[in-house]
Short mmCIF file of C-alpha atoms and ligand atoms in Angstrom, two decimals:
data_model
loop_
_atom_site.label_atom_id
_atom_site.label_comp_id
_atom_site.label_asym_id
_atom_site.label_seq_id
_atom_site.Cartn_x
_atom_site.Cartn_y
_atom_site.Cartn_z
CA UNK Y 1 -83.26 -17.74 -2.10
CA UNK Y 2 -82.32 -20.94 -4.01
CA UNK Y 3 -84.76 -23.57 -5.15
CA UNK Y 4 -82.28 -26.38 -5.13
CA UNK Y 5 -79.67 -27.37 -3.48
CA UNK Y 6 -75.91 -27.61 -5.34
CA UNK Y 7 -75.02 -31.17 -4.68
CA UNK Y 8 -71.38 -30.33 -3.25
CA UNK Y 9 -69.11 -33.41 -2.00
CA UNK Y 10 -69.35 -33.29 1.83
CA UNK Y 11 -65.57 -32.62 2.14
CA UNK Y 12 -65.93 -29.43 0.36
CA UNK Y 13 -69.11 -28.33 1.99
CA UNK Y 14 -67.70 -28.75 5.61
CA UNK Y 15 -64.71 -26.80 4.15
CA UNK Y 16 -66.75 -24.31 2.90
CA UNK Y 17 -68.35 -23.65 7.00
CA UNK Y 18 -64.82 -23.54 8.25
CA UNK Y 19 -63.44 -19.91 8.23
CA UNK Y 20 -59.65 -19.80 6.66
CA UNK Y 21 -56.98 -20.47 9.33
CA UNK Y 22 -54.60 -17.20 9.60
CA UNK Y 23 -51.40 -17.58 7.75
CA UNK Y 24 -49.66 -17.28 11.39
CA UNK Y 25 -51.96 -19.60 12.87
CA UNK Y 26 -48.91 -22.26 14.66
CA UNK Y 27 -47.04 -18.81 15.93
CA UNK Y 28 -50.44 -17.65 17.44
CA UNK Y 29 -51.22 -20.61 18.93
CA UNK Y 30 -48.00 -20.73 20.59
CA UNK Y 31 -47.80 -17.50 22.17
CA UNK Y 32 -51.22 -18.08 23.38
CA UNK Y 33 -50.70 -21.43 24.82
CA UNK Y 34 -47.03 -20.00 26.53
CA UNK Y 35 -49.07 -16.89 28.41
CA UNK Y 36 -51.44 -19.17 29.25
CA UNK Y 37 -48.92 -21.41 30.96
CA UNK Y 38 -47.45 -18.18 32.55
CA UNK Y 39 -50.56 -16.78 33.88
CA UNK Y 40 -51.93 -20.09 35.15
CA UNK Y 41 -54.97 -19.73 33.28
CA UNK Y 42 -57.47 -22.38 31.67
CA UNK Y 43 -59.19 -21.93 28.26
CA UNK Y 44 -62.73 -23.07 28.23
CA UNK Y 45 -64.10 -23.44 24.55
CA UNK Y 46 -67.49 -24.56 23.52
CA UNK Y 47 -68.00 -26.75 20.80
CA UNK Y 48 -69.58 -23.88 18.43
CA UNK Y 49 -65.89 -21.87 18.59
CA UNK Y 50 -63.61 -22.09 15.36
CA UNK Y 51 -60.93 -24.67 15.08
CA UNK Y 52 -58.14 -22.77 16.01
CA UNK Y 53 -59.53 -21.92 19.20
CA UNK Y 54 -60.84 -25.43 20.03
CA UNK Y 55 -57.30 -26.55 19.07
CA UNK Y 56 -55.58 -24.49 22.16
CA UNK Y 57 -58.45 -24.59 24.52
CA UNK Y 58 -57.64 -27.18 27.81
CA UNK Y 59 -61.60 -28.34 27.35
CA UNK Y 60 -64.09 -28.09 24.56
CA UNK Y 61 -67.36 -29.08 25.18
CA UNK Y 62 -71.15 -28.16 25.70
CA UNK Y 63 -72.71 -25.77 27.90
CA UNK Y 64 -72.96 -28.63 30.38
CA UNK Y 65 -69.58 -29.58 30.43
CA UNK Y 66 -68.14 -26.28 30.32
CA UNK Y 67 -70.42 -25.25 33.47
CA UNK Y 68 -68.90 -28.13 35.23
CA UNK Y 69 -65.08 -27.66 34.31
CA UNK Y 70 -65.61 -23.93 35.58
CA UNK Y 71 -66.86 -25.21 38.96
CA UNK Y 72 -63.96 -27.33 39.65
CA UNK Y 73 -61.26 -25.45 37.70
CA UNK Y 74 -58.49 -24.48 40.26
CA UNK Y 75 -56.86 -22.14 37.56
CA UNK Y 76 -55.85 -18.28 38.74
CA UNK Y 77 -57.92 -17.22 35.45
CA UNK Y 78 -60.51 -18.46 33.23
CA UNK Y 79 -60.57 -17.60 29.52
CA UNK Y 80 -64.13 -18.17 28.02
CA UNK Y 81 -64.50 -18.69 24.79
CA UNK Y 82 -67.96 -18.97 24.02
CA UNK Y 83 -70.84 -16.08 24.64
CA UNK Y 84 -70.95 -14.11 27.19
CA UNK Y 85 -73.81 -16.13 29.44
CA UNK Y 86 -71.13 -19.19 29.72
CA UNK Y 87 -68.51 -16.66 30.72
CA UNK Y 88 -70.86 -15.36 33.18
CA UNK Y 89 -71.87 -18.87 34.58
CA UNK Y 90 -68.19 -19.08 34.92
CA UNK Y 91 -67.85 -16.26 37.22
CA UNK Y 92 -70.92 -16.74 39.28
CA UNK Y 93 -69.03 -20.05 40.03
CA UNK Y 94 -65.84 -18.77 40.76
CA UNK Y 95 -66.59 -14.98 42.19
CA UNK Y 96 -63.25 -14.82 43.66
CA UNK Y 97 -61.37 -15.75 39.86
CA UNK Y 98 -60.67 -13.50 36.94
CA UNK Y 99 -62.93 -14.28 34.59
CA UNK Y 100 -62.12 -12.76 30.65
CA UNK Y 101 -63.50 -13.41 27.32
CA UNK Y 102 -62.21 -12.51 23.75
CA UNK Y 103 -65.05 -10.58 23.26
CA UNK Y 104 -67.36 -8.77 25.18
CA UNK Y 105 -70.11 -8.36 22.43
CA UNK Y 106 -70.81 -12.28 21.80
CA UNK Y 107 -74.21 -12.65 22.88
CA UNK Y 108 -76.73 -15.07 21.91
CA UNK Y 109 -80.30 -14.53 20.86
CA UNK Y 110 -81.88 -16.54 23.19
CA UNK Y 111 -80.38 -14.14 25.83
CA UNK Y 112 -81.73 -10.94 24.41
CA UNK Y 113 -85.63 -12.54 23.85
CA UNK Y 114 -85.69 -12.83 27.53
CA UNK Y 115 -84.92 -9.28 29.81
CA UNK Y 116 -85.45 -9.80 33.52
CA UNK Y 117 -88.05 -7.06 33.83
CA UNK Y 118 -90.44 -8.96 31.49
CA UNK Y 119 -89.32 -12.51 33.02
CA UNK Y 120 -90.38 -10.94 36.31
CA UNK Y 121 -93.58 -9.42 35.24
CA UNK Y 122 -94.92 -12.79 33.90
CA UNK Y 123 -94.00 -14.66 37.17
CA UNK Y 124 -96.10 -11.92 39.20
CA UNK Y 125 -99.16 -13.51 37.04
CA UNK Y 126 -98.74 -17.00 38.77
CA UNK Y 127 -97.32 -17.29 42.42
CA UNK Y 128 -97.19 -21.49 41.57
CA UNK Y 129 -94.86 -21.13 38.67
CA UNK Y 130 -91.75 -22.99 39.09
CA UNK Y 131 -88.81 -21.23 36.76
CA UNK Y 132 -86.67 -23.57 34.55
CA UNK Y 133 -84.56 -21.32 32.96
CA UNK Y 134 -82.32 -22.41 30.05
CA UNK Y 135 -78.56 -21.53 31.05
CA UNK Y 136 -78.61 -19.27 27.53
CA UNK Y 137 -80.07 -16.13 29.40
CA UNK Y 138 -78.25 -13.62 31.60
CA UNK Y 139 -77.09 -13.63 35.11
CA UNK Y 140 -79.88 -11.37 35.97
CA UNK Y 141 -82.39 -13.80 34.75
CA UNK Y 142 -80.51 -16.61 36.56
CA UNK Y 143 -81.41 -14.88 39.37
CA UNK Y 144 -84.71 -15.26 38.89
CA UNK Y 145 -85.30 -18.77 38.30
CA UNK Y 146 -85.88 -21.49 40.48
CA UNK Y 147 -83.06 -23.89 38.59
CA UNK Y 148 -80.86 -24.01 35.45
CA UNK Y 149 -80.90 -26.69 32.86
CA UNK Y 150 -78.85 -26.73 29.63
CA UNK Y 151 -79.67 -28.96 26.46
CA UNK Y 152 -77.84 -32.05 28.13
CA UNK Y 153 -79.77 -32.14 30.70
CA UNK Y 154 -83.18 -30.32 30.31
CA UNK Y 155 -85.48 -33.72 30.65
CA UNK Y 156 -83.64 -34.51 33.78
CA UNK Y 157 -84.04 -31.16 35.30
CA UNK Y 158 -87.65 -31.29 34.45
CA UNK Y 159 -88.30 -34.90 35.96
CA UNK Y 160 -86.97 -33.25 39.31
CA UNK Y 161 -89.11 -30.38 39.47
CA UNK Y 162 -91.88 -30.33 42.53
CA UNK Y 163 -95.02 -32.18 40.55
CA UNK Y 164 -97.40 -29.48 42.62
CA UNK Y 165 -95.54 -26.78 40.95
CA UNK Y 166 -96.51 -24.81 37.40
CA UNK Y 167 -93.39 -25.01 35.32
CA UNK Y 168 -92.38 -22.12 33.48
CA UNK Y 169 -89.80 -22.44 30.88
CA UNK Y 170 -87.49 -19.91 29.35
CA UNK Y 171 -86.21 -18.66 27.12
CA UNK Y 172 -86.45 -21.60 24.25
CA UNK Y 173 -89.83 -22.73 23.16
CA UNK Y 174 -88.56 -25.01 20.84
CA UNK Y 175 -86.10 -27.04 23.60
CA UNK Y 176 -89.02 -26.30 25.87
CA UNK Y 177 -91.69 -27.90 23.18
CA UNK Y 178 -88.75 -31.00 23.00
CA UNK Y 179 -88.77 -31.53 26.61
CA UNK Y 180 -92.63 -31.51 27.08
CA UNK Y 181 -92.57 -34.27 24.45
CA UNK Y 182 -90.03 -36.03 26.36
CA UNK Y 183 -91.33 -35.69 29.74
CA UNK Y 184 -95.42 -35.31 28.83
CA UNK Y 185 -94.98 -32.35 31.69
CA UNK Y 186 -97.17 -29.40 30.62
CA UNK Y 187 -94.88 -26.01 30.81
CA UNK Y 188 -95.58 -22.75 29.70
CA UNK Y 189 -93.05 -21.86 27.42
CA UNK Y 190 -91.54 -18.33 26.69
CA UNK Y 191 -91.56 -17.35 23.26
CA UNK Y 192 -87.79 -17.08 22.23
CA UNK Y 193 -85.50 -18.96 19.99
CA UNK Y 194 -82.29 -19.42 18.72
CA UNK Y 195 -81.80 -17.22 15.53
CA UNK Y 196 -79.37 -19.81 14.15
CA UNK Y 197 -81.27 -23.30 15.09
CA UNK Y 198 -84.74 -21.99 13.50
CA UNK Y 199 -83.24 -21.63 10.32
CA UNK Y 200 -83.40 -25.51 9.54
CA UNK Y 201 -86.59 -26.43 7.91
CA UNK Y 202 -87.96 -29.56 7.22
CA UNK Y 203 -88.11 -29.16 3.38
CA UNK Y 204 -83.74 -29.08 3.46
CA UNK Y 205 -83.36 -31.80 5.51
CA UNK Y 206 -85.24 -33.95 3.20
CA UNK Y 207 -83.41 -32.76 0.34
CA UNK Y 208 -80.04 -33.52 2.03
CA UNK Y 209 -81.47 -36.57 2.89
CA UNK Y 210 -82.23 -37.53 -0.06
CA UNK Y 211 -78.41 -36.98 -1.59
CA UNK Y 212 -77.12 -38.91 1.58
CA UNK Y 213 -80.05 -41.45 2.38
CA UNK Y 214 -77.89 -43.84 4.35
CA UNK Y 215 -77.04 -41.30 6.56
CA UNK Y 216 -78.87 -40.85 10.01
CA UNK Y 217 -79.56 -36.97 10.99
CA UNK Y 218 -78.52 -35.61 14.24
CA UNK Y 219 -79.93 -32.31 15.30
CA UNK Y 220 -79.63 -30.00 18.12
CA UNK Y 221 -82.91 -29.39 20.40
CA UNK Y 222 -82.77 -25.93 19.78
CA UNK Y 223 -84.65 -26.83 16.21
CA UNK Y 224 -87.97 -26.85 15.23
CA UNK Y 225 -89.93 -29.70 15.62
CA UNK Y 226 -90.78 -29.94 11.78
CA UNK Y 227 -86.87 -30.54 12.00
CA UNK Y 228 -86.31 -32.91 14.71
CA UNK Y 229 -89.29 -35.14 13.65
CA UNK Y 230 -86.43 -35.99 10.44
CA UNK Y 231 -83.90 -36.63 13.30
CA UNK Y 232 -82.61 -39.86 14.23
CA UNK Y 233 -81.16 -38.46 17.53
CA UNK Y 234 -81.99 -35.13 19.19
CA UNK Y 235 -78.99 -34.05 21.41
CA UNK Y 236 -76.60 -31.72 23.13
CA UNK Y 237 -73.31 -30.95 21.20
CA UNK Y 238 -71.44 -33.08 23.49
CA UNK Y 239 -74.25 -36.10 23.35
CA UNK Y 240 -73.94 -35.39 19.60
CA UNK Y 241 -69.80 -36.74 19.99
CA UNK Y 242 -71.03 -39.79 21.69
CA UNK Y 243 -73.85 -40.67 19.25
CA UNK Y 244 -71.39 -39.97 16.72
CA UNK Y 245 -68.53 -42.72 18.09
CA UNK Y 246 -71.05 -45.13 18.83
CA UNK Y 247 -72.77 -45.12 15.42
CA UNK Y 248 -72.13 -47.64 12.68
CA UNK Y 249 -72.68 -44.95 9.99
CA UNK Y 250 -70.08 -43.72 8.08
CA UNK Y 251 -71.48 -40.67 6.68
CA UNK Y 252 -73.51 -38.37 9.40
CA UNK Y 253 -75.52 -35.48 9.05
CA UNK Y 254 -75.40 -32.73 11.39
CA UNK Y 255 -78.08 -30.05 12.27
CA UNK Y 256 -76.41 -27.68 14.35
CA UNK Y 257 -74.13 -24.65 14.19
CA UNK Y 258 -70.85 -25.70 11.84
CA UNK Y 259 -68.00 -25.30 14.84
CA UNK Y 260 -69.63 -28.59 15.88
CA UNK Y 261 -68.02 -30.52 12.68
CA UNK Y 262 -64.48 -30.07 13.74
CA UNK Y 263 -64.79 -31.40 17.34
CA UNK Y 264 -66.70 -34.50 15.39
CA UNK Y 265 -64.19 -34.47 12.50
CA UNK Y 266 -61.31 -34.90 15.46
CA UNK Y 267 -63.24 -37.32 17.67
CA UNK Y 268 -64.46 -39.61 14.97
CA UNK Y 269 -61.61 -39.13 12.04
CA UNK Y 270 -62.76 -42.01 10.14
CA UNK Y 271 -66.36 -40.69 9.56
CA UNK Y 272 -67.63 -37.95 7.41
CA UNK Y 273 -69.96 -35.33 8.69
CA UNK Y 274 -72.19 -33.16 6.12
CA UNK Y 275 -73.23 -29.87 7.79
CA UNK Y 276 -77.27 -29.89 7.06
CA UNK Y 277 -77.75 -26.98 4.80
CA UNK Y 278 -80.59 -24.44 5.41
CA UNK Y 279 -82.63 -23.02 2.81
CA UNK Y 280 -80.42 -19.85 2.93
CA UNK Y 281 -76.85 -21.21 2.43
CA UNK Y 282 -74.78 -24.76 3.21
CA UNK Y 283 -74.14 -23.76 6.49
CA UNK Y 284 -75.22 -21.76 9.68
CA UNK Y 285 -72.78 -19.86 11.52
CA UNK Y 286 -73.65 -18.43 14.97
CA UNK Y 287 -72.41 -14.57 14.12
CA UNK Y 288 -72.04 -14.42 17.90
CA UNK Y 289 -70.26 -17.57 18.67
CA UNK Y 290 -68.08 -16.09 15.73
CA UNK Y 291 -66.61 -12.82 17.09
CA UNK Y 292 -63.90 -14.99 18.98
CA UNK Y 293 -61.04 -14.97 17.06
CA UNK Y 294 -57.47 -16.39 18.11
CA UNK Y 295 -56.26 -12.71 17.67
CA UNK Y 296 -58.97 -11.63 20.23
CA UNK Y 297 -57.85 -14.56 22.17
CA UNK Y 298 -53.80 -13.42 22.80
CA UNK Y 299 -55.23 -9.78 23.11
CA UNK Y 300 -57.46 -10.72 25.98
CA UNK Y 301 -54.82 -12.38 27.54
CA UNK Y 302 -52.05 -10.00 27.43
CA UNK Y 303 -54.80 -7.25 28.54
CA UNK Y 304 -56.80 -9.41 31.32
CA UNK Y 305 -59.43 -8.05 29.50
CA UNK Y 306 -62.50 -7.53 28.85
CA UNK Y 307 -63.66 -9.42 32.41
CA UNK Y 308 -66.97 -10.58 33.07
CA UNK Y 309 -67.86 -8.18 36.27
CA UNK Y 310 -71.26 -9.01 38.29
CA UNK Y 311 -72.64 -7.37 41.43
CA UNK Y 312 -72.20 -9.30 44.66
CA UNK Y 313 -76.20 -9.47 44.82
CA UNK Y 314 -76.47 -11.09 41.43
CA UNK Y 315 -73.64 -13.85 42.03
CA UNK Y 316 -75.53 -14.77 45.23
CA UNK Y 317 -78.98 -15.06 43.58
CA UNK Y 318 -77.89 -16.85 40.41
CA UNK Y 319 -75.46 -19.23 42.42
CA UNK Y 320 -78.46 -21.00 43.87
CA UNK Y 321 -80.22 -22.49 40.56
CA UNK Y 322 -76.78 -23.46 38.92
CA UNK Y 323 -75.63 -25.12 41.85
CA UNK Y 324 -79.23 -26.87 41.74
CA UNK Y 325 -78.76 -28.02 38.00
CA UNK Y 326 -75.42 -29.43 39.05
CA UNK Y 327 -76.30 -31.45 41.85
CA UNK Y 328 -79.15 -33.04 39.51
CA UNK Y 329 -76.89 -33.40 36.78
CA UNK Y 330 -74.65 -35.41 39.21
CA UNK Y 331 -76.85 -37.64 40.85
CA UNK Y 332 -76.56 -35.75 44.21
CA UNK Y 333 -79.87 -34.11 44.02
CA UNK Y 334 -82.95 -36.32 42.36
CA UNK Y 335 -85.62 -33.93 43.87
CA UNK Y 336 -85.66 -30.37 43.43
CA UNK Y 337 -86.85 -28.11 46.34
P1 13P P 401 -74.88 -26.87 23.84
O1 13P P 401 -75.79 -26.92 25.44
O2 13P P 401 -75.49 -28.30 23.04
O3 13P P 401 -73.69 -26.68 24.13
O4 13P P 401 -75.74 -25.88 22.93
C1 13P P 401 -75.74 -24.51 23.23
C2 13P P 401 -75.97 -23.82 22.24
O5 13P P 401 -75.87 -22.42 22.50
C3 13P P 401 -76.57 -24.23 21.42
O6 13P P 401 -76.94 -23.71 20.06
FE1 SF4 P 402 -77.43 -18.41 21.36
FE2 SF4 P 402 -78.08 -19.83 19.34
FE3 SF4 P 402 -75.65 -18.78 18.89
FE4 SF4 P 402 -76.22 -20.84 20.70
S1 SF4 P 402 -76.10 -21.13 18.43
S2 SF4 P 402 -75.14 -18.90 21.21
S3 SF4 P 402 -78.12 -20.51 21.15
S4 SF4 P 402 -77.53 -17.47 19.51
#
């Protein structure tokens, strides 16, 4: 571990976060786009995907935006460049469609922290529990939930929960704590976290702010409270885009997975983004998100595999809380049943 952070010009730090592009990027990308057109497929990519995947996607966004796109697409095939639970959500919303992803092993530490049998055991301890599950969980956990939320709508969803019920919020304790602070609603929190976002510390953020005193900090709500306290804005990855667009600041410090920087740089070409360093390194890639590569994306389009397969029973049960979330988010539902 280093005891001091080397001052690296922001341009270099940002570039150091991105993996080097393959030499044949253009040919590969063209092949992917051509195949996608012929297959009538849609490519959905999360903001944390490598830049070259973001650049061939039809839609790049946060978990909420991607679920909304998945719910309304009329493409025959959905290619989901993100992590497995996101592709599962697309399948639950489109049971009749083929949903494929570049790498089946693209998991999530939050999903792993909350096995369905353990959740069921906790739910059995209080019949008054109302389970709000962060979308970063398995389809089996979604099937046990009353409503799903994302980081982009968690506050709105919790405010819409029945007031007489005891909220059980799973699986991210940091997102849950942030929502409790915002809503004042007490909740029982599952003890899970994102292994990427808990790497940022108060001390590392204080040091980077000393280097860029005029730069506001934007942080994801999966960060610990000590980090969120220093942030000028705490929000989902998509809201980071709107925050940065409207901010008068020329330089902004970003405390989330560094794939985000590519999206921000594209949307705000005249601004400088500094990937907030952790104690251990200058950036913090999610090893799951970064399993996806352009080569694997082409392979999955050629093979139409790996596919998301779920039982009809899980799909039917998991669909209800996801649709509730989409209804609350669109304003069609104010109060949850
Ligand atoms: P968003 O909801 O902001 O897309 O975040 C998803 C995620 O996995 C954060 O680590
Ligand atoms: Fe899961 Fe964290 Fe990776 Fe997001 S960044 S997919 S929460 S491990």
